[in-house]
Amino acid sequence: MPRNGCIEDKTEAYYVGLMNSVGYRKKDLEKPVIGIVNSWNDVNPGHKPLKELAQVVREGVWAAGGAPAEFTVPAPCDGIAQGEGMHCVLPSRDLIAGSIECMVRSHGFDGLVFLCSCDKIVPGMLMAAASLNMPSLFLTAGSMLPYKEGGEEYVTPDLKEAIGKFNSKAIDKATFERWRENMCFSGGTCSMFGTANTMGTFLEAVGLAPFGSATMLFAAAAKIRQARDVGERIVALTKEGSRFSDYLNEKSIVNGIKYVSATGGSTNAVLHTMAIARAMGLTLTLRDFDAVQKTVPVIAKFKPSAKPNIHTYHQAGGVPAVLQTLRPHLDLTAKLAMGGTLQTYLDTADIRADRDIIHDLDTPMHENGCFSILFGNLAPLGAVVKKSGVEPSMFRHVGPAVVFNSEEEVRDYLLQSKVEKGSVLVIRYEGPKGGPGMREMSIPAGMLVGMGLHTSVAMVTDGRYSGATRGPCVGHVAPEAWEGGPLAYVQNGDIIEIDLEKNILSLHVDDAELARRKETAQRPDKPLRGVQAAYRAAVSGADEGALWMYR
């Protein structure tokens, strides 16, 4: 409704007239006006189903006595953006947040439903909601159908690894082309525990989305029912005068971090939770994140770190089964936007866990969380690796560096099959400023696995990795090379030590030699314009969440 809450006020005539012109009646404007923030588009499989869901949310809003008002925001697909396009994907997170905030503050909505799915859209919307602090609910599209062949189920990360398998002649051309055509089998989020599903299920864990919404197949009838429920519930939340911070706050963020760690989530969740906390006015450091995440064991793992995919996760009990298992570690007083508290939900819901998929606390897959946050003279401000996706034989690795100044250089090197076992591939100038945009080394990491080298070769970068990455892939090295971090001074043959148990990332070069190298080091020429130039000028380091507009 109008900003002053009274459509009879003469000063609101312009608002009423313009809303009349798009079809709203006077009596509609007397109801809570619910903004439906839709990230639908035709070129992102995770977001294509949102067009239909938005219509059902609208029905729910009308039925509950509200007036829906839909608008759209960008939603790039990380998979499609691989390579050059990836420079703009992490910047889009803050742009999405800022564009939503500007639209909502301009139009004065009373409550918001966020329709989202993929990697940067979920955290971008969470940042906007945190800054706006209005009644808010989230709903994701649901997951992609797996592709079945020869008694096996294949999903998106298998296609990345297929590149390496084809390159090493482990599969023939016909198989590669068949997989390329079929592995991305339908709409919905990629059926793996990458960033999209890590953050989508995070929404459930912190109480902002209906349980089961992220892991459910996009085509399930229950998804339609959820959309109608969300439309009705947001009107109730608006009438109750609830706020986003009633549901996402310090206690629920801690619950969310524990959930992500217990399920082997994406390393990108580290960046995003720090960014979301900052948008809420809270401070969450890399060390804070680590202190929380390592208090829980890993009780479940999914593609690509293990065989089960997201549909399997749903059938095994989904997020509720994980939260029920983690119950002793969680703050059960956390409120749920769909109603009640975490405790009342866990006490009353029919939750059944498949213990072959979701282990109990007595038989965890790993102790002390899924991440290793590393420090040392190569990463004075920290680095991140998903330990739960690394073979135990690679928990400690010492080897000679092979240095690259871009993702393209390391891709070419891998395609030429020049990699020597025992080496450490160093990819620098790919950080938030240096990239710019902190690109994901997703394809190179997938190729490494496909070539069978993930048990003998490590990667270290100031860029990121996809949530679909497994293997000894250390990312988020800070400070980044572009800012004069030690990574800039590594040379071919230098010995690098990685120890995931002792949390060490160390370069075996003395300080005097590093100082000499610093005097002559030159960073590559990367002239920029437009949004990339603006991003480089203002973005913070990975150790602060790579924040741009919400620093």
Coordinates of C-alpha atoms in Angstrom, one line a residue:
M1 CA 0.0 0.0 0.0
P2 CA 1.1 3.7 -0.2
R3 CA 4.1 4.6 1.9
N4 CA 2.0 6.5 4.4
G5 CA -0.6 3.7 4.6
C6 CA -3.5 5.8 3.4
I7 CA -4.7 5.8 -0.2
E8 CA -7.2 8.6 0.6
D9 CA -4.4 11.0 1.3
K10 CA -4.3 13.5 -1.6
T11 CA -0.5 13.3 -1.8
E12 CA -0.9 9.6 -2.7
A13 CA -3.0 10.4 -5.8
Y14 CA 0.0 9.9 -8.1
Y15 CA 0.8 6.5 -6.6
V16 CA -2.8 5.4 -6.8
G17 CA -3.2 6.6 -10.4
L18 CA -0.1 4.9 -11.6
M19 CA -1.0 1.6 -9.9
N20 CA -4.5 1.9 -11.4
S21 CA -2.9 2.1 -14.8
V22 CA -1.3 -1.3 -14.5
G23 CA -4.6 -2.9 -13.3
Y24 CA -4.8 -2.5 -9.5
R25 CA -8.1 -1.3 -8.1
K26 CA -8.5 1.0 -5.1
K27 CA -9.6 -2.0 -2.9
D28 CA -6.5 -3.9 -4.0
L29 CA -4.2 -1.1 -2.8
E30 CA -5.9 -1.2 0.6
K31 CA -4.4 -4.7 1.0
P32 CA -0.8 -5.6 1.8
V33 CA 1.0 -5.3 -1.5
I34 CA 3.4 -8.2 -1.8
G35 CA 6.5 -7.9 -4.0
I36 CA 7.3 -11.1 -5.8
V37 CA 11.0 -10.9 -6.6
N38 CA 11.2 -13.3 -9.5
S39 CA 14.6 -14.3 -11.0
W40 CA 13.0 -16.2 -13.9
N41 CA 14.7 -16.3 -17.3
D42 CA 14.8 -18.5 -20.3
V43 CA 18.5 -19.2 -20.3
N44 CA 19.2 -20.6 -16.8
P45 CA 17.8 -24.1 -16.2
G46 CA 17.6 -23.5 -12.5
H47 CA 15.4 -20.5 -13.0
K48 CA 13.2 -21.4 -16.0
P49 CA 10.6 -23.1 -13.7
L50 CA 10.1 -20.0 -11.6
K51 CA 7.7 -18.4 -14.1
E52 CA 5.0 -21.0 -13.3
L53 CA 5.8 -20.9 -9.6
A54 CA 5.3 -17.1 -9.5
Q55 CA 1.8 -17.5 -10.9
V56 CA 0.9 -19.9 -8.1
V57 CA 2.5 -17.6 -5.4
R58 CA 0.3 -14.8 -6.8
E59 CA -2.8 -17.1 -6.3
G60 CA -1.8 -17.7 -2.7
V61 CA -1.3 -13.9 -2.1
W62 CA -4.7 -13.1 -3.5
A63 CA -6.4 -15.9 -1.6
A64 CA -4.9 -14.7 1.7
G65 CA -6.1 -11.1 1.2
G66 CA -3.0 -9.5 -0.3
A67 CA -2.2 -7.9 -3.7
P68 CA 0.8 -9.5 -5.5
A69 CA 3.2 -7.2 -7.5
E70 CA 5.8 -9.1 -9.5
F71 CA 9.2 -7.8 -10.8
T72 CA 12.3 -9.5 -12.1
V73 CA 16.0 -9.5 -11.5
P74 CA 19.0 -10.9 -13.4
A75 CA 20.0 -14.6 -12.8
P76 CA 23.2 -15.7 -14.6
C77 CA 24.0 -19.4 -14.7
D78 CA 27.5 -20.1 -13.3
G79 CA 27.9 -23.2 -15.5
I80 CA 27.1 -21.2 -18.7
A81 CA 29.3 -18.4 -17.6
Q82 CA 32.4 -20.6 -17.2
G83 CA 35.5 -18.9 -18.6
E84 CA 35.2 -15.3 -19.7
G85 CA 31.7 -14.9 -18.5
M86 CA 32.7 -15.9 -15.0
H87 CA 34.3 -12.4 -14.5
C88 CA 30.8 -11.0 -14.0
V89 CA 29.1 -13.8 -11.9
L90 CA 30.3 -12.9 -8.4
P91 CA 29.8 -9.2 -9.1
S92 CA 26.2 -10.0 -10.0
R93 CA 25.6 -11.1 -6.4
D94 CA 25.9 -7.6 -5.1
L95 CA 24.2 -6.1 -8.2
I96 CA 21.2 -8.4 -7.6
A97 CA 21.0 -7.3 -4.0
G98 CA 21.3 -3.6 -4.9
S99 CA 18.8 -3.7 -7.7
I100 CA 16.2 -5.4 -5.4
E101 CA 16.8 -3.0 -2.7
C102 CA 16.4 0.0 -5.0
M103 CA 13.2 -1.4 -6.5
V104 CA 11.6 -2.2 -3.1
R105 CA 12.5 1.1 -1.5
S106 CA 11.2 2.9 -4.6
H107 CA 7.8 1.1 -4.6
G108 CA 7.1 0.6 -1.0
F109 CA 6.0 -3.0 -0.9
D110 CA 4.7 -4.4 2.4
G111 CA 6.2 -7.9 2.1
L112 CA 8.4 -9.9 -0.2
V113 CA 8.6 -13.4 -1.7
F114 CA 12.0 -14.2 -3.3
L115 CA 11.9 -16.8 -6.1
C116 CA 15.5 -18.0 -6.6
S117 CA 17.6 -21.1 -7.3
C118 CA 21.2 -20.6 -8.3
D119 CA 24.6 -19.8 -7.0
K120 CA 24.7 -16.0 -6.7
I121 CA 21.0 -15.3 -6.8
V122 CA 20.2 -16.9 -3.4
P123 CA 22.9 -15.0 -1.5
G124 CA 22.2 -11.8 -3.5
M125 CA 18.5 -12.0 -2.5
L126 CA 19.5 -12.8 1.1
M127 CA 21.7 -9.7 1.2
A128 CA 18.8 -7.5 -0.1
A129 CA 16.4 -9.0 2.4
A130 CA 18.9 -8.5 5.2
S131 CA 19.3 -4.8 4.3
L132 CA 15.6 -4.2 3.9
N133 CA 14.5 -6.2 7.0
M134 CA 10.9 -6.6 5.8
P135 CA 8.6 -9.6 6.0
S136 CA 10.2 -12.1 3.6
L137 CA 9.9 -15.7 2.4
F138 CA 12.0 -17.6 -0.1
L139 CA 11.2 -20.4 -2.5
T140 CA 13.5 -22.2 -4.9
A141 CA 12.6 -24.0 -8.1
G142 CA 13.7 -27.6 -7.1
S143 CA 16.2 -29.9 -8.6
M144 CA 17.0 -31.2 -12.0
L145 CA 16.1 -34.8 -13.0
P146 CA 19.1 -37.1 -13.0
Y147 CA 20.1 -38.8 -16.3
K148 CA 20.1 -42.6 -16.2
E149 CA 22.4 -44.8 -18.3
G150 CA 23.6 -48.3 -17.7
G151 CA 22.1 -48.6 -14.2
E152 CA 23.9 -45.4 -13.1
E153 CA 22.6 -41.9 -12.5
Y154 CA 24.5 -39.0 -13.9
V155 CA 24.2 -35.3 -13.1
T156 CA 25.9 -32.0 -14.0
P157 CA 29.4 -32.4 -12.3
D158 CA 29.8 -35.7 -14.2
L159 CA 29.8 -33.7 -17.4
K160 CA 32.7 -31.6 -16.2
E161 CA 34.7 -34.7 -15.3
A162 CA 33.8 -36.2 -18.6
I163 CA 35.9 -33.5 -20.3
G164 CA 39.0 -34.8 -18.5
K165 CA 38.0 -38.4 -19.2
F166 CA 37.7 -37.7 -22.9
N167 CA 40.9 -35.8 -22.9
S168 CA 42.7 -38.8 -21.3
K169 CA 41.0 -41.2 -23.7
A170 CA 39.1 -42.9 -20.8
I171 CA 35.9 -42.5 -22.9
D172 CA 35.3 -42.4 -26.6
K173 CA 33.8 -39.5 -28.6
A174 CA 30.4 -41.1 -29.0
T175 CA 30.1 -41.5 -25.2
F176 CA 31.3 -37.9 -24.6
E177 CA 28.8 -36.5 -27.1
R178 CA 25.9 -38.6 -25.6
W179 CA 26.7 -37.4 -22.1
R180 CA 27.0 -33.8 -23.3
E181 CA 23.6 -34.0 -24.7
N182 CA 21.8 -35.8 -21.8
M183 CA 23.5 -35.2 -18.5
C184 CA 21.8 -31.8 -18.0
F185 CA 18.5 -33.6 -18.2
S186 CA 15.8 -31.0 -17.4
G187 CA 15.1 -27.7 -15.8
G188 CA 15.8 -27.2 -12.1
T189 CA 19.0 -26.7 -10.2
C190 CA 21.9 -29.0 -11.0
S191 CA 21.4 -32.2 -9.0
M192 CA 24.6 -31.8 -6.9
F193 CA 25.6 -30.2 -3.7
G194 CA 27.2 -27.2 -5.4
T195 CA 26.6 -23.6 -4.4
A196 CA 23.0 -23.5 -5.6
N197 CA 21.8 -26.4 -3.5
T198 CA 24.1 -25.5 -0.6
M199 CA 22.5 -22.1 -0.4
G200 CA 19.0 -23.3 -1.3
T201 CA 19.1 -25.8 1.6
F202 CA 20.7 -23.2 3.8
L203 CA 17.4 -21.3 3.3
E204 CA 15.6 -24.2 4.8
A205 CA 18.0 -24.7 7.6
V206 CA 17.7 -21.0 8.8
G207 CA 13.9 -21.1 8.5
L208 CA 13.3 -18.9 5.5
A209 CA 11.9 -21.5 3.1
P210 CA 9.6 -24.5 3.3
F211 CA 11.3 -27.7 4.3
G212 CA 12.0 -29.9 1.3
S213 CA 11.7 -27.1 -1.2
A214 CA 15.3 -27.1 -2.4
T215 CA 15.8 -30.9 -2.7
M216 CA 12.5 -31.6 -4.3
L217 CA 12.3 -32.3 -8.0
F218 CA 11.3 -29.2 -9.9
A219 CA 8.4 -31.1 -11.5
A220 CA 6.9 -32.4 -8.3
A221 CA 3.2 -31.5 -7.6
A222 CA 4.2 -30.7 -4.0
K223 CA 6.3 -27.8 -5.4
I224 CA 3.0 -26.1 -6.6
R225 CA 1.5 -26.6 -3.2
Q226 CA 4.5 -25.1 -1.6
A227 CA 4.2 -22.0 -3.8
R228 CA 0.6 -21.5 -2.8
D229 CA 1.5 -21.9 0.9
V230 CA 4.3 -19.3 0.5
G231 CA 1.9 -16.8 -1.1
E232 CA -0.6 -17.2 1.7
R233 CA 2.0 -17.2 4.5
I234 CA 3.7 -13.9 3.4
V235 CA 0.4 -12.1 3.8
A236 CA 0.1 -13.4 7.3
L237 CA 3.7 -12.4 8.1
T238 CA 3.0 -8.9 6.8
K239 CA -0.1 -8.5 8.9
E240 CA 1.8 -9.8 11.9
G241 CA 4.5 -7.1 11.4
S242 CA 7.3 -9.6 11.3
R243 CA 10.8 -8.8 10.1
F244 CA 13.5 -10.7 8.2
S245 CA 15.7 -10.4 11.3
D246 CA 13.1 -12.3 13.3
Y247 CA 14.2 -15.4 11.4
L248 CA 17.7 -14.7 10.1
N249 CA 19.9 -13.6 13.0
E250 CA 23.0 -14.7 14.8
K251 CA 21.5 -17.9 16.2
S252 CA 20.0 -19.0 12.9
I253 CA 23.2 -18.1 10.9
V254 CA 25.2 -20.3 13.3
N255 CA 22.6 -23.1 12.7
G256 CA 23.0 -22.6 9.0
I257 CA 26.8 -22.7 9.1
K258 CA 26.7 -26.0 11.1
Y259 CA 24.2 -27.4 8.6
V260 CA 26.4 -26.5 5.6
S261 CA 29.5 -28.0 7.3
A262 CA 27.7 -31.2 8.3
T263 CA 26.6 -31.8 4.7
G264 CA 29.9 -31.1 2.9
G265 CA 28.7 -27.8 1.4
S266 CA 30.2 -25.5 -1.1
T267 CA 33.3 -23.4 -0.2
N268 CA 31.3 -20.4 -1.7
A269 CA 29.1 -20.6 1.3
V270 CA 32.0 -19.2 3.3
L271 CA 32.1 -16.1 1.1
H272 CA 28.3 -15.7 1.1
T273 CA 27.6 -16.1 4.8
M274 CA 30.2 -13.5 5.6
A275 CA 28.6 -11.1 3.0
I276 CA 25.0 -11.8 4.3
A277 CA 26.1 -11.1 7.9
R278 CA 27.7 -7.8 6.8
A279 CA 24.4 -6.8 5.1
M280 CA 22.7 -7.5 8.4
G281 CA 25.1 -5.3 10.2
L282 CA 26.9 -8.2 11.8
T283 CA 30.6 -9.1 11.7
L284 CA 31.5 -12.7 10.7
T285 CA 35.2 -13.3 10.0
L286 CA 36.9 -16.3 8.4
R287 CA 38.1 -17.4 11.8
D288 CA 34.5 -17.0 13.2
F289 CA 33.2 -19.2 10.5
D290 CA 35.8 -21.8 11.1
A291 CA 35.2 -21.8 14.8
V292 CA 31.6 -22.7 14.2
Q293 CA 31.9 -25.1 11.3
K294 CA 34.4 -27.4 12.9
T295 CA 32.1 -28.0 15.9
V296 CA 30.0 -30.5 13.9
P297 CA 30.9 -33.7 12.1
V298 CA 30.2 -34.3 8.5
I299 CA 27.2 -36.7 8.4
A300 CA 26.3 -36.6 4.7
K301 CA 28.0 -36.0 1.4
F302 CA 26.5 -35.7 -2.1
K303 CA 27.6 -35.3 -5.7
P304 CA 30.4 -34.6 -6.6
S305 CA 32.0 -35.5 -3.3
A306 CA 30.0 -38.8 -3.0
K307 CA 27.6 -40.8 -5.2
P308 CA 24.2 -39.6 -3.9
N309 CA 22.6 -36.7 -5.9
I310 CA 20.1 -34.2 -4.6
H311 CA 17.1 -36.3 -5.5
T312 CA 18.6 -39.1 -3.5
Y313 CA 19.1 -36.6 -0.6
H314 CA 15.4 -35.7 -0.7
Q315 CA 14.4 -39.3 -0.6
A316 CA 16.8 -39.9 2.3
G317 CA 15.0 -37.3 4.5
G318 CA 16.4 -34.1 3.2
V319 CA 17.3 -31.1 5.3
P320 CA 14.8 -32.1 8.1
A321 CA 16.7 -35.4 8.6
V322 CA 20.0 -33.6 8.9
L323 CA 18.7 -31.0 11.3
Q324 CA 17.1 -33.7 13.4
T325 CA 20.4 -35.6 13.5
L326 CA 22.3 -32.4 14.4
R327 CA 19.7 -31.4 17.1
P328 CA 22.2 -31.5 20.0
H329 CA 24.4 -28.9 18.1
L330 CA 21.6 -26.5 17.1
D331 CA 19.8 -23.6 18.8
L332 CA 16.3 -25.0 18.7
T333 CA 14.7 -21.7 19.7
A334 CA 15.3 -20.3 16.2
K335 CA 12.0 -19.2 14.6
L336 CA 10.8 -20.5 11.3
A337 CA 9.1 -18.1 8.8
M338 CA 6.6 -20.7 7.9
G339 CA 5.5 -20.9 11.5
G340 CA 6.8 -22.1 14.9
T341 CA 10.3 -22.8 16.0
L342 CA 12.9 -25.3 14.9
Q343 CA 12.1 -27.3 18.1
T344 CA 8.4 -27.5 17.5
Y345 CA 9.0 -28.6 13.9
L346 CA 11.5 -31.3 14.8
D347 CA 9.2 -32.5 17.7
T348 CA 6.1 -32.8 15.5
A349 CA 7.2 -33.5 11.9
D350 CA 7.4 -37.0 10.5
I351 CA 11.1 -37.2 9.7
R352 CA 12.7 -40.4 8.5
A353 CA 16.4 -40.5 7.8
D354 CA 18.1 -43.1 5.5
R355 CA 21.2 -43.8 7.6
D356 CA 23.0 -45.1 4.5
I357 CA 22.9 -41.5 3.2
I358 CA 22.6 -39.4 6.3
H359 CA 24.8 -40.9 9.1
D360 CA 24.1 -40.5 12.8
L361 CA 26.4 -38.6 15.1
D362 CA 28.0 -41.8 16.3
T363 CA 29.1 -42.8 12.8
P364 CA 30.2 -39.6 11.0
M365 CA 32.0 -39.5 7.7
H366 CA 34.5 -36.9 9.0
E367 CA 35.1 -35.2 12.3
N368 CA 35.4 -31.5 12.8
G369 CA 33.5 -30.1 9.9
C370 CA 33.8 -30.2 6.1
F371 CA 36.2 -27.2 5.5
S372 CA 39.8 -26.6 6.4
I373 CA 40.6 -22.9 6.8
L374 CA 44.3 -22.6 6.1
F375 CA 46.8 -20.0 7.1
G376 CA 50.5 -19.6 6.6
N377 CA 53.1 -17.5 4.7
L378 CA 51.3 -18.1 1.4
A379 CA 47.9 -17.1 2.9
P380 CA 48.4 -14.7 5.8
L381 CA 44.7 -13.8 5.7
G382 CA 43.5 -17.3 5.0
A383 CA 42.4 -19.8 2.3
V384 CA 39.6 -22.3 2.1
V385 CA 39.4 -26.0 1.0
K386 CA 36.6 -28.5 1.2
K387 CA 38.4 -31.2 3.2
S388 CA 35.4 -33.5 2.9
G389 CA 35.9 -33.6 -0.9
V390 CA 39.6 -34.5 -0.6
E391 CA 41.0 -38.1 -0.6
P392 CA 42.7 -38.7 2.9
S393 CA 46.0 -39.5 1.1
M394 CA 46.0 -35.8 0.0
F395 CA 45.3 -34.2 3.4
R396 CA 49.0 -33.4 3.4
H397 CA 50.8 -32.7 0.2
V398 CA 54.2 -31.1 -0.5
G399 CA 55.3 -30.5 -4.0
P400 CA 56.8 -28.1 -6.6
A401 CA 54.8 -25.2 -7.9
V402 CA 53.8 -24.9 -11.5
V403 CA 52.6 -21.3 -11.9
F404 CA 49.9 -19.8 -14.1
N405 CA 48.6 -16.2 -14.4
S406 CA 45.1 -17.1 -15.5
E407 CA 42.5 -19.9 -15.7
E408 CA 43.1 -20.1 -19.5
E409 CA 46.8 -20.9 -19.0
V410 CA 46.1 -23.8 -16.7
R411 CA 43.3 -25.1 -19.0
D412 CA 45.7 -25.2 -21.9
Y413 CA 48.3 -27.0 -19.8
L414 CA 45.8 -29.6 -18.7
L415 CA 44.6 -30.1 -22.3
Q416 CA 48.1 -30.8 -23.3
S417 CA 48.4 -33.5 -20.6
K418 CA 51.6 -32.0 -19.3
V419 CA 50.8 -32.4 -15.6
E420 CA 53.4 -34.2 -13.5
K421 CA 52.3 -36.2 -10.4
G422 CA 53.2 -34.5 -7.1
S423 CA 53.0 -30.9 -8.4
V424 CA 51.0 -28.0 -7.1
L425 CA 49.2 -26.0 -9.8
V426 CA 49.2 -22.3 -8.8
I427 CA 46.6 -20.1 -10.5
R428 CA 46.9 -16.5 -9.6
Y429 CA 45.6 -13.0 -10.5
E430 CA 42.1 -14.6 -10.4
G431 CA 41.1 -13.0 -7.1
P432 CA 38.2 -10.5 -6.6
K433 CA 40.3 -7.6 -8.0
G434 CA 42.8 -9.5 -10.1
G435 CA 40.3 -11.5 -12.2
P436 CA 38.3 -9.5 -11.7
G437 CA 35.4 -11.3 -10.2
M438 CA 37.2 -14.2 -8.5
R439 CA 36.4 -16.7 -11.2
E440 CA 35.8 -20.4 -10.4
M441 CA 38.5 -22.8 -11.5
S442 CA 35.7 -25.3 -12.0
I443 CA 36.6 -26.8 -15.3
P444 CA 40.3 -27.2 -14.6
A445 CA 39.5 -28.9 -11.3
G446 CA 36.9 -31.2 -12.9
M447 CA 39.5 -32.0 -15.6
L448 CA 42.0 -32.9 -13.0
V449 CA 39.6 -35.4 -11.4
G450 CA 38.6 -36.8 -14.8
M451 CA 42.3 -37.4 -15.7
G452 CA 42.7 -39.2 -12.4
L453 CA 45.2 -36.7 -11.0
H454 CA 43.3 -35.6 -7.9
T455 CA 45.1 -38.1 -5.8
S456 CA 48.5 -36.8 -6.7
V457 CA 48.2 -33.1 -7.8
A458 CA 46.9 -30.1 -5.9
M459 CA 45.6 -26.7 -7.0
V460 CA 46.1 -23.4 -5.2
T461 CA 44.4 -20.1 -6.3
D462 CA 43.2 -16.7 -5.2
G463 CA 40.1 -17.5 -7.3
R464 CA 37.3 -19.8 -6.3
Y465 CA 36.0 -23.2 -7.1
S466 CA 32.5 -24.4 -7.9
G467 CA 30.6 -26.1 -5.2
A468 CA 30.8 -29.0 -7.7
T469 CA 34.5 -29.3 -7.2
R470 CA 36.3 -32.2 -5.4
G471 CA 39.9 -32.9 -4.9
P472 CA 42.8 -31.0 -3.2
C473 CA 41.7 -27.6 -4.5
V474 CA 42.7 -24.7 -2.2
G475 CA 41.0 -21.4 -3.0
H476 CA 40.2 -17.9 -1.7
V477 CA 43.9 -17.3 -0.9
A478 CA 44.2 -13.9 0.7
P479 CA 45.6 -11.4 0.2
E480 CA 45.3 -12.0 -3.5
A481 CA 48.2 -11.7 -5.9
W482 CA 46.8 -8.5 -7.5
E483 CA 47.0 -6.8 -4.1
G484 CA 50.6 -8.0 -3.6
G485 CA 49.8 -11.1 -1.7
P486 CA 52.6 -13.8 -1.4
L487 CA 51.0 -15.8 -4.2
A488 CA 52.3 -13.1 -6.6
Y489 CA 55.9 -14.1 -5.8
V490 CA 55.7 -17.8 -6.2
Q491 CA 58.0 -19.2 -9.0
N492 CA 58.0 -22.5 -10.8
G493 CA 59.7 -25.2 -8.7
D494 CA 59.1 -23.5 -5.3
I495 CA 58.0 -26.1 -2.8
I496 CA 54.5 -25.6 -1.4
E497 CA 53.2 -27.4 1.7
I498 CA 49.4 -28.0 2.2
D499 CA 48.3 -29.6 5.4
L500 CA 44.5 -29.9 5.9
E501 CA 44.9 -31.4 9.4
K502 CA 47.2 -28.7 10.7
N503 CA 45.5 -25.9 8.7
I504 CA 48.7 -24.9 6.9
L505 CA 49.4 -23.4 3.5
S506 CA 53.1 -22.6 3.4
L507 CA 55.6 -21.6 0.8
H508 CA 59.1 -23.0 1.5
V509 CA 60.9 -19.8 0.5
D510 CA 62.5 -17.5 3.1
D511 CA 61.4 -14.0 3.7
A512 CA 64.5 -12.4 2.3
E513 CA 64.1 -14.1 -1.0
L514 CA 60.4 -13.1 -1.1
A515 CA 61.4 -9.5 -0.5
R516 CA 63.8 -9.6 -3.4
R517 CA 61.2 -11.0 -5.7
K518 CA 58.7 -8.4 -4.6
E519 CA 61.0 -5.6 -5.8
T520 CA 60.9 -6.9 -9.4
A521 CA 57.4 -8.5 -9.6
Q522 CA 55.0 -7.1 -12.2
R523 CA 51.4 -7.9 -12.3
P524 CA 49.8 -8.6 -15.7
D525 CA 48.2 -5.9 -17.7
K526 CA 44.4 -6.2 -17.4
P527 CA 42.7 -3.0 -18.4
L528 CA 39.0 -2.8 -17.6
R529 CA 36.0 -0.7 -18.2
G530 CA 32.4 -0.5 -17.1
V531 CA 31.1 -2.7 -14.3
Q532 CA 34.3 -4.7 -14.1
A533 CA 36.4 -1.6 -13.5
A534 CA 34.0 -0.4 -10.8
Y535 CA 34.1 -3.8 -9.1
R536 CA 37.9 -3.9 -9.1
A537 CA 38.1 -0.4 -7.6
A538 CA 35.8 -1.2 -4.6
V539 CA 35.6 -5.0 -3.9
S540 CA 37.0 -6.3 -0.6
G541 CA 39.2 -9.4 -0.2
A542 CA 38.0 -13.0 -0.1
D543 CA 38.6 -13.1 3.6
E544 CA 35.8 -10.5 4.0
G545 CA 33.3 -12.1 1.7
A546 CA 34.4 -10.3 -1.5
L547 CA 31.9 -7.5 -0.8
W548 CA 31.4 -4.7 -3.3
M549 CA 28.2 -2.7 -2.7
Y550 CA 27.6 -3.8 0.9
R551 CA 31.0 -3.2 2.5

